[in-house]
Every structure is written in structure tokens, then in C-alpha cells.
Amino acid sequence: MDPSPTEVSVALTASTFLMALAFESNMRGIVSAVARIKNDDNIIAKIILFTNAASMLQIVGFEWANYTSKSTCAPVNLLSNLAYHLMMLSFDAFLLYKTWLVSSKQRRVLIPAAVLVLHRLCWGIVDLMHSFGTWDVASQACIWIPDPNAAYGFYSADILCDLFSTVATVLICRRYLSSDIRKLFV
């Protein structure tokens, strides 16, 4: 059974409200990152800046896709999907980079982290190649047709990045619990 126009309107209003909150949070993140870059040019602030900008682009694309026409449906959805993958890839890179720093830049953390980022990148490319937006004549709306296999791949890749970052950081920090705390800052 298809949702009623009222249900669709409520869902669209709620999603727009949540996207507006996320957009505002991204704006604060960008302002904070720019201030950090001005004071101390560091890679973490640049990654934060890029992640927030990509998130804002994805939000604009998502919202635009809800009001697009037949001629702009596919390119708007492609833009939104590209921004989504850039946002998630940069966030995964941020987590893995911080994990590498916590490890005192150990190679045994860097190599798996690099493999995980490349793995996520590949799944993002697969999704960009196989998922698409199309105009639905019956509902007169732009709809997104995701590739389910790619979705499993990139969601799994994100989970692997999170899991690796969490487990590695806990193990690294656990090692220092029984030693001098100054080792964390070397």
C-alpha cells in the first residue's frame, strides 16, 4: 500500500527539519575548522573542513532531489551520492588518521588503515557506477534506485573502518594504562 500524500508530506517535512539541523552543525564545524587552520595549519582541521563541506553538499543534493524535475533528477542524485561517498570516505580517513596518531604513527596501523580507505573508495566507486536517480512517471517524482550489493559493500567498509579504529585505539591505550602516561605524548 502506497503512503498517502499527507504521510509523504509529514515525512518530507521531518527529513527537511533534520537535514537543516545537520546543515547548521556542518556550518559550525566549518567555522571551527577554518579557525583552526588559520591558527595552526594541520591535516585534521582540513579533513574536518572537507567532511563538513561534503556533508553540506550531500544535504543540498538530497533536498534538491525532492523538488527536482525530470531533466535534473539523474544529475542531482549523482551529485548527492558523490557528496555522500566523499563525506563518508573523509570521515573514515579522519578516524583512521587519528588512530594512526594515537599509535605513535606505527606502520602496523598505517598499512591496514590505508587498505581500509582504499576498500571504502572502491565500494563508493561501485555504488556511483550502479546506483542512479530516475524520474517516476506515475508519482511525478524523482526516485533513487540504489544498488543493493554496493550498499552492503560500502556500509560494511564503513563498519570495518569504525571497528578497526575502535579496537586499535582501545588496545593501544590499554597498553599505556600500566605505564607512564607521558608515553601517550611521544
PDB file of C-alpha atoms in Angstrom:
ATOM      1  CA  MET A   1       0.000   0.000   0.000  1.00  0.00           C
ATOM      2  CA  ASP A   2       1.395   3.385  -1.015  1.00  0.00           C
ATOM      3  CA  PRO A   3       1.645   6.141   1.587  1.00  0.00           C
ATOM      4  CA  SER A   4      -0.954   8.895   1.484  1.00  0.00           C
ATOM      5  CA  PRO A   5       0.027  12.418   0.362  1.00  0.00           C
ATOM      6  CA  THR A   6      -0.253  13.551   4.000  1.00  0.00           C
ATOM      7  CA  GLU A   7       2.154  10.842   5.169  1.00  0.00           C
ATOM      8  CA  VAL A   8       4.613  11.807   2.433  1.00  0.00           C
ATOM      9  CA  SER A   9       4.304  15.483   3.370  1.00  0.00           C
ATOM     10  CA  VAL A  10       4.956  14.758   7.062  1.00  0.00           C
ATOM     11  CA  ALA A  11       7.951  12.569   6.255  1.00  0.00           C
ATOM     12  CA  LEU A  12       9.375  15.202   3.892  1.00  0.00           C
ATOM     13  CA  THR A  13       8.899  17.946   6.486  1.00  0.00           C
ATOM     14  CA  ALA A  14      10.565  15.862   9.194  1.00  0.00           C
ATOM     15  CA  SER A  15      13.516  14.918   6.981  1.00  0.00           C
ATOM     16  CA  THR A  16      13.956  18.539   5.901  1.00  0.00           C
ATOM     17  CA  PHE A  17      13.986  19.658   9.543  1.00  0.00           C
ATOM     18  CA  LEU A  18      16.618  17.044  10.442  1.00  0.00           C
ATOM     19  CA  MET A  19      18.696  17.974   7.409  1.00  0.00           C
ATOM     20  CA  ALA A  20      18.523  21.646   8.438  1.00  0.00           C
ATOM     21  CA  LEU A  21      19.855  20.735  11.881  1.00  0.00           C
ATOM     22  CA  ALA A  22      22.691  18.760  10.305  1.00  0.00           C
ATOM     23  CA  PHE A  23      23.419  21.620   7.895  1.00  0.00           C
ATOM     24  CA  GLU A  24      23.681  24.061  10.807  1.00  0.00           C
ATOM     25  CA  SER A  25      26.014  21.676  12.626  1.00  0.00           C
ATOM     26  CA  ASN A  26      28.147  21.429   9.475  1.00  0.00           C
ATOM     27  CA  MET A  27      28.353  25.212   9.280  1.00  0.00           C
ATOM     28  CA  ARG A  28      29.653  25.365  12.851  1.00  0.00           C
ATOM     29  CA  GLY A  29      32.147  22.616  12.026  1.00  0.00           C
ATOM     30  CA  ILE A  30      33.414  24.563   9.022  1.00  0.00           C
ATOM     31  CA  VAL A  31      33.813  27.777  11.018  1.00  0.00           C
ATOM     32  CA  SER A  32      35.684  25.880  13.726  1.00  0.00           C
ATOM     33  CA  ALA A  33      37.927  24.109  11.203  1.00  0.00           C
ATOM     34  CA  VAL A  34      38.751  27.329   9.352  1.00  0.00           C
ATOM     35  CA  ALA A  35      39.722  28.972  12.647  1.00  0.00           C
ATOM     36  CA  ARG A  36      41.980  26.009  13.464  1.00  0.00           C
ATOM     37  CA  ILE A  37      43.569  26.121  10.012  1.00  0.00           C
ATOM     38  CA  LYS A  38      44.279  29.851  10.357  1.00  0.00           C
ATOM     39  CA  ASN A  39      45.945  29.348  13.739  1.00  0.00           C
ATOM     40  CA  ASP A  40      47.717  26.076  13.041  1.00  0.00           C
ATOM     41  CA  ASP A  41      47.745  24.576   9.552  1.00  0.00           C
ATOM     42  CA  ASN A  42      47.045  20.915  10.370  1.00  0.00           C
ATOM     43  CA  ILE A  43      45.695  17.945   8.469  1.00  0.00           C
ATOM     44  CA  ILE A  44      42.962  17.118  10.994  1.00  0.00           C
ATOM     45  CA  ALA A  45      41.309  20.532  10.617  1.00  0.00           C
ATOM     46  CA  LYS A  46      41.482  20.162   6.824  1.00  0.00           C
ATOM     47  CA  ILE A  47      39.802  16.752   6.979  1.00  0.00           C
ATOM     48  CA  ILE A  48      37.102  18.169   9.272  1.00  0.00           C
ATOM     49  CA  LEU A  49      36.571  21.074   6.860  1.00  0.00           C
ATOM     50  CA  PHE A  50      36.287  18.739   3.859  1.00  0.00           C
ATOM     51  CA  THR A  51      33.947  16.316   5.655  1.00  0.00           C
ATOM     52  CA  ASN A  52      31.590  19.119   6.699  1.00  0.00           C
ATOM     53  CA  ALA A  53      31.610  20.690   3.221  1.00  0.00           C
ATOM     54  CA  ALA A  54      30.841  17.313   1.608  1.00  0.00           C
ATOM     55  CA  SER A  55      28.050  16.749   4.133  1.00  0.00           C
ATOM     56  CA  MET A  56      26.522  20.132   3.297  1.00  0.00           C
ATOM     57  CA  LEU A  57      26.700  19.325  -0.420  1.00  0.00           C
ATOM     58  CA  GLN A  58      25.012  15.982   0.201  1.00  0.00           C
ATOM     59  CA  ILE A  59      22.235  17.665   2.199  1.00  0.00           C
ATOM     60  CA  VAL A  60      21.642  20.206  -0.569  1.00  0.00           C
ATOM     61  CA  GLY A  61      21.585  17.401  -3.147  1.00  0.00           C
ATOM     62  CA  PHE A  62      19.188  15.304  -1.078  1.00  0.00           C
ATOM     63  CA  GLU A  63      16.797  18.188  -0.572  1.00  0.00           C
ATOM     64  CA  TRP A  64      17.089  19.308  -4.184  1.00  0.00           C
ATOM     65  CA  ALA A  65      16.269  15.773  -5.363  1.00  0.00           C
ATOM     66  CA  ASN A  66      12.935  16.030  -3.515  1.00  0.00           C
ATOM     67  CA  TYR A  67      11.930  19.005  -5.670  1.00  0.00           C
ATOM     68  CA  THR A  68      13.721  18.273  -8.925  1.00  0.00           C
ATOM     69  CA  SER A  69      12.302  17.867 -12.400  1.00  0.00           C
ATOM     70  CA  LYS A  70      12.606  15.027 -14.888  1.00  0.00           C
ATOM     71  CA  SER A  71      15.600  16.648 -16.612  1.00  0.00           C
ATOM     72  CA  THR A  72      17.606  17.244 -13.423  1.00  0.00           C
ATOM     73  CA  CYS A  73      16.701  14.090 -11.495  1.00  0.00           C
ATOM     74  CA  ALA A  74      19.654  11.903 -12.512  1.00  0.00           C
ATOM     75  CA  PRO A  75      22.429  14.534 -12.227  1.00  0.00           C
ATOM     76  CA  VAL A  76      21.159  15.842  -8.869  1.00  0.00           C
ATOM     77  CA  ASN A  77      21.059  12.320  -7.444  1.00  0.00           C
ATOM     78  CA  LEU A  78      24.545  11.604  -8.802  1.00  0.00           C
ATOM     79  CA  LEU A  79      25.846  14.789  -7.146  1.00  0.00           C
ATOM     80  CA  SER A  80      24.183  13.884  -3.855  1.00  0.00           C
ATOM     81  CA  ASN A  81      25.555  10.333  -3.989  1.00  0.00           C
ATOM     82  CA  LEU A  82      29.064  11.565  -4.836  1.00  0.00           C
ATOM     83  CA  ALA A  83      28.942  14.022  -1.924  1.00  0.00           C
ATOM     84  CA  TYR A  84      27.736  11.233   0.389  1.00  0.00           C
ATOM     85  CA  HIS A  85      30.668   8.983  -0.533  1.00  0.00           C
ATOM     86  CA  LEU A  86      33.168  11.838  -0.224  1.00  0.00           C
ATOM     87  CA  MET A  87      31.758  12.678   3.208  1.00  0.00           C
ATOM     88  CA  MET A  88      31.903   9.093   4.456  1.00  0.00           C
ATOM     89  CA  LEU A  89      35.321   8.436   2.936  1.00  0.00           C
ATOM     90  CA  SER A  90      36.763  11.564   4.537  1.00  0.00           C
ATOM     91  CA  PHE A  91      35.157  10.696   7.888  1.00  0.00           C
ATOM     92  CA  ASP A  92      36.641   7.184   7.723  1.00  0.00           C
ATOM     93  CA  ALA A  93      40.015   8.731   6.823  1.00  0.00           C
ATOM     94  CA  PHE A  94      39.669  11.047   9.835  1.00  0.00           C
ATOM     95  CA  LEU A  95      39.036   8.143  12.215  1.00  0.00           C
ATOM     96  CA  LEU A  96      41.866   6.082  10.783  1.00  0.00           C
ATOM     97  CA  TYR A  97      44.278   9.032  10.767  1.00  0.00           C
ATOM     98  CA  LYS A  98      43.538   9.741  14.441  1.00  0.00           C
ATOM     99  CA  THR A  99      44.063   6.044  15.200  1.00  0.00           C
ATOM    100  CA  TRP A 100      47.427   6.164  13.448  1.00  0.00           C
ATOM    101  CA  LEU A 101      48.413   9.223  15.510  1.00  0.00           C
ATOM    102  CA  VAL A 102      47.372   7.500  18.755  1.00  0.00           C
ATOM    103  CA  SER A 103      49.554   4.553  17.736  1.00  0.00           C
ATOM    104  CA  SER A 104      52.568   6.895  17.549  1.00  0.00           C
ATOM    105  CA  LYS A 105      52.473   6.522  13.748  1.00  0.00           C
ATOM    106  CA  GLN A 106      53.113   2.802  13.749  1.00  0.00           C
ATOM    107  CA  ARG A 107      53.356   1.143  10.370  1.00  0.00           C
ATOM    108  CA  ARG A 108      51.265  -1.798  11.582  1.00  0.00           C
ATOM    109  CA  VAL A 109      48.367   0.651  11.977  1.00  0.00           C
ATOM    110  CA  LEU A 110      49.078   2.712   8.845  1.00  0.00           C
ATOM    111  CA  ILE A 111      49.008  -0.178   6.365  1.00  0.00           C
ATOM    112  CA  PRO A 112      45.634  -1.664   7.411  1.00  0.00           C
ATOM    113  CA  ALA A 113      44.216   1.869   7.646  1.00  0.00           C
ATOM    114  CA  ALA A 114      45.329   2.619   4.085  1.00  0.00           C
ATOM    115  CA  VAL A 115      43.848  -0.684   2.871  1.00  0.00           C
ATOM    116  CA  LEU A 116      40.551   0.128   4.600  1.00  0.00           C
ATOM    117  CA  VAL A 117      40.383   3.587   2.997  1.00  0.00           C
ATOM    118  CA  LEU A 118      41.080   2.089  -0.450  1.00  0.00           C
ATOM    119  CA  HIS A 119      38.454  -0.602   0.208  1.00  0.00           C
ATOM    120  CA  ARG A 120      35.882   2.089   1.057  1.00  0.00           C
ATOM    121  CA  LEU A 121      36.884   4.115  -2.003  1.00  0.00           C
ATOM    122  CA  CYS A 122      36.360   1.119  -4.285  1.00  0.00           C
ATOM    123  CA  TRP A 123      32.875   0.442  -2.900  1.00  0.00           C
ATOM    124  CA  GLY A 124      31.982   4.100  -3.329  1.00  0.00           C
ATOM    125  CA  ILE A 125      33.032   3.933  -6.980  1.00  0.00           C
ATOM    126  CA  VAL A 126      30.995   0.744  -7.498  1.00  0.00           C
ATOM    127  CA  ASP A 127      27.953   2.467  -5.988  1.00  0.00           C
ATOM    128  CA  LEU A 128      28.424   5.563  -8.155  1.00  0.00           C
ATOM    129  CA  MET A 129      28.556   3.328 -11.226  1.00  0.00           C
ATOM    130  CA  HIS A 130      25.450   1.237 -10.414  1.00  0.00           C
ATOM    131  CA  SER A 131      23.056   3.421  -8.385  1.00  0.00           C
ATOM    132  CA  PHE A 132      21.069   6.172 -10.040  1.00  0.00           C
ATOM    133  CA  GLY A 133      18.183   8.580  -9.846  1.00  0.00           C
ATOM    134  CA  THR A 134      15.290   8.261 -12.242  1.00  0.00           C
ATOM    135  CA  TRP A 135      12.032  10.041 -12.876  1.00  0.00           C
ATOM    136  CA  ASP A 136       8.951   8.049 -11.854  1.00  0.00           C
ATOM    137  CA  VAL A 137       6.124   8.979 -14.213  1.00  0.00           C
ATOM    138  CA  ALA A 138       3.382   7.543 -12.001  1.00  0.00           C
ATOM    139  CA  SER A 139       4.277   9.587  -8.918  1.00  0.00           C
ATOM    140  CA  GLN A 140       5.788  12.500 -10.835  1.00  0.00           C
ATOM    141  CA  ALA A 141       8.799  12.337  -8.520  1.00  0.00           C
ATOM    142  CA  CYS A 142      12.497  11.724  -8.697  1.00  0.00           C
ATOM    143  CA  ILE A 143      13.346   8.407  -7.087  1.00  0.00           C
ATOM    144  CA  TRP A 144      16.649   6.879  -6.087  1.00  0.00           C
ATOM    145  CA  ILE A 145      17.488   3.343  -7.260  1.00  0.00           C
ATOM    146  CA  PRO A 146      20.345   2.054  -5.093  1.00  0.00           C
ATOM    147  CA  ASP A 147      22.468  -0.952  -5.954  1.00  0.00           C
ATOM    148  CA  PRO A 148      21.918  -3.328  -3.002  1.00  0.00           C
ATOM    149  CA  ASN A 149      25.251  -5.113  -3.445  1.00  0.00           C
ATOM    150  CA  ALA A 150      27.186  -1.848  -3.443  1.00  0.00           C
ATOM    151  CA  ALA A 151      25.253  -0.697  -0.382  1.00  0.00           C
ATOM    152  CA  TYR A 152      26.272  -3.823   1.533  1.00  0.00           C
ATOM    153  CA  GLY A 153      29.840  -3.211   0.421  1.00  0.00           C
ATOM    154  CA  PHE A 154      30.196   0.427   1.411  1.00  0.00           C
ATOM    155  CA  TYR A 155      28.231   0.071   4.650  1.00  0.00           C
ATOM    156  CA  SER A 156      30.438  -2.892   5.577  1.00  0.00           C
ATOM    157  CA  ALA A 157      33.535  -0.881   4.674  1.00  0.00           C
ATOM    158  CA  ASP A 158      32.394   1.945   6.969  1.00  0.00           C
ATOM    159  CA  ILE A 159      31.782  -0.530   9.788  1.00  0.00           C
ATOM    160  CA  LEU A 160      35.216  -2.087   9.269  1.00  0.00           C
ATOM    161  CA  CYS A 161      36.855   1.357   9.493  1.00  0.00           C
ATOM    162  CA  ASP A 162      34.952   2.116  12.705  1.00  0.00           C
ATOM    163  CA  LEU A 163      35.719  -1.287  14.179  1.00  0.00           C
ATOM    164  CA  PHE A 164      39.434  -1.122  13.318  1.00  0.00           C
ATOM    165  CA  SER A 165      39.730   2.412  14.737  1.00  0.00           C
ATOM    166  CA  THR A 166      37.947   1.476  17.938  1.00  0.00           C
ATOM    167  CA  VAL A 167      39.756  -1.810  18.587  1.00  0.00           C
ATOM    168  CA  ALA A 168      43.183  -0.417  17.696  1.00  0.00           C
ATOM    169  CA  THR A 169      42.718   2.682  19.864  1.00  0.00           C
ATOM    170  CA  VAL A 170      41.497   0.634  22.849  1.00  0.00           C
ATOM    171  CA  LEU A 171      44.409  -1.799  22.535  1.00  0.00           C
ATOM    172  CA  ILE A 172      46.949   0.984  22.149  1.00  0.00           C
ATOM    173  CA  CYS A 173      45.597   2.964  25.089  1.00  0.00           C
ATOM    174  CA  ARG A 174      45.258  -0.172  27.221  1.00  0.00           C
ATOM    175  CA  ARG A 175      48.961  -0.790  26.779  1.00  0.00           C
ATOM    176  CA  TYR A 176      49.677   2.602  28.330  1.00  0.00           C
ATOM    177  CA  LEU A 177      47.413   2.126  31.343  1.00  0.00           C
ATOM    178  CA  SER A 178      50.114   0.208  33.181  1.00  0.00           C
ATOM    179  CA  SER A 179      52.931   2.520  32.079  1.00  0.00           C
ATOM    180  CA  ASP A 180      53.922   6.150  32.381  1.00  0.00           C
ATOM    181  CA  ILE A 181      51.182   8.370  30.870  1.00  0.00           C
ATOM    182  CA  ARG A 182      53.836  10.530  29.163  1.00  0.00           C
ATOM    183  CA  LYS A 183      54.278   7.762  26.569  1.00  0.00           C
ATOM    184  CA  LEU A 184      50.980   8.847  25.031  1.00  0.00           C
ATOM    185  CA  PHE A 185      52.511  12.178  24.075  1.00  0.00           C
ATOM    186  CA  VAL A 186      55.740  10.905  22.499  1.00  0.00           C
TER     187      VAL A 186
END
